[in-house]
Amino acid sequence: MRYVIIGNSAAAVGAVESIRKVDQAGQVVIIGDEPYHVYSRPLIAHFLAGEVGDDRLAYRSADFYERMQVQAVLGYKATRIDLTGQQVYLANEKAIDFDRLLICTGSCVTKPNIKGIDLRGVTTFQKLTDAYYIKNQSRSKSRRAVVVGGGFIGLRAAQSLREAGIDVALLVRSRVMRRVLDAAGSALVESLLQAEGIEIIKGRALQEIQGQNGQVAGIILDDGRVEACGIVVVATGVAPNLDLVTNTGVQIDKGILVNQYLQTTYSNVFAAGDVAQTYDIPRGIGFINANWPNAHEQGGVAGFNMAGARVPYHGSIGMNVISIGAVPVVALGITDPASEQQAGYEQKTRTNKQQNIYQKLVFKDNRLKGAIFIGDLGLCGAVKELIREQTLVGIIKDSILSENYQLYGFLRKKRQAQLEGRSIQWPETYVTQNPYRKSFNEASWTERERDERKWSPQGVTQ
């Protein structure tokens, strides 16, 4: 059996590790368009900021490919798939045969079609190649950068550049993180960014990028204003990278459509990660939840199924995590039903402006559908689990943000039911084969309940 994986990131790693749990003999080939060992893309922001060196970026150990018996074809872009002949063609015209194929090509930035977009100093911020490029540009060119786009990637780029000592202007059409935060959450994040020294230009669009001798010199806004800069980071939104499957017969919508086993229209072709449209738990429909943990999990499930196991994928929830200075920001699931033109939702919020805290829960039919946590992540883990499991929470809806005894009683019973009576069988290599029986620790839970919160809420808004 020959397994070919297009992509060399989180989903690919998850797939390889799962394949090898089932099939130790089959051939595994990874095709990556960058020449680097698999690295952690979330860390490139810290690399650009100077917080970590490139020696700290590896997502798996240096011997990963060798240990997993993987042929890594790195630095070559896959340009075409022949599904009938079961071959993947590379940019150098080499063809790689496959029996099972996993497409995990991720997403790509949608660049605006404007004058100057191809000048030196214009870049995206998705890959390590981009981070190296920006570092080199910042050393030799202007110490001012403009980041175009106020989404997750734009904010990461703006913060990293600012932490690296570069003056930054963030250009946003409406408000920052508008796809994952509501208006109140965006307003708080904008104030935090400004406190970090990042200028925000709102309500304007990029019209042109000016150049001098082929190098960026500034930008022109749609109101005619000129902003001088030597670097332009384009972060105007991302979309699944569907180039390889367009007009191949693989069914696509917003992303590649897959079944619960992550198979595409072709039973021997799978998709995972940011390119795949999988089941969204709170929405109950196919959706693209592009983030690193989801990609790794989907890749793992796809790998099992490629190797012949039948492991269903139960779905994911959208999750965006970022820190602005020392303030954490987490968005889960459906955070702003009105922006999705959805009705029938109930929302509860809790704020403490002095401590930069904003929390929001979104309910429908007595189930949690989404949440925002800014500044205080106290119950973020428990809320995420309630969203993922779609637990009925009607009796504690009014207790979650106030964190009273009803909430802890509910969580205590839930945890106890999960633990009591469960047994763990030790691996065959262990001396003892007596299963370990899990139990609920009443004393530890009681101590956890006594842990005092460090802030006082200003009330819960219905």
Short mmCIF file of C-alpha atoms in Angstrom, two decimals, residues 11 58 67 263 325 346 414 416:
data_model
loop_
_atom_site.label_atom_id
_atom_site.label_comp_id
_atom_site.label_asym_id
_atom_site.label_seq_id
_atom_site.Cartn_x
_atom_site.Cartn_y
_atom_site.Cartn_z
CA ALA A 11 -2.94 17.19 9.48
CA ALA A 58 9.99 21.95 14.97
CA ARG A 67 11.37 6.97 12.55
CA GLN A 263 -13.39 10.47 2.38
CA GLY A 325 -0.17 41.75 25.35
CA GLU A 346 -30.08 33.58 23.75
CA LYS A 414 -20.96 15.19 35.03
CA GLN A 416 -18.23 11.79 38.36
#
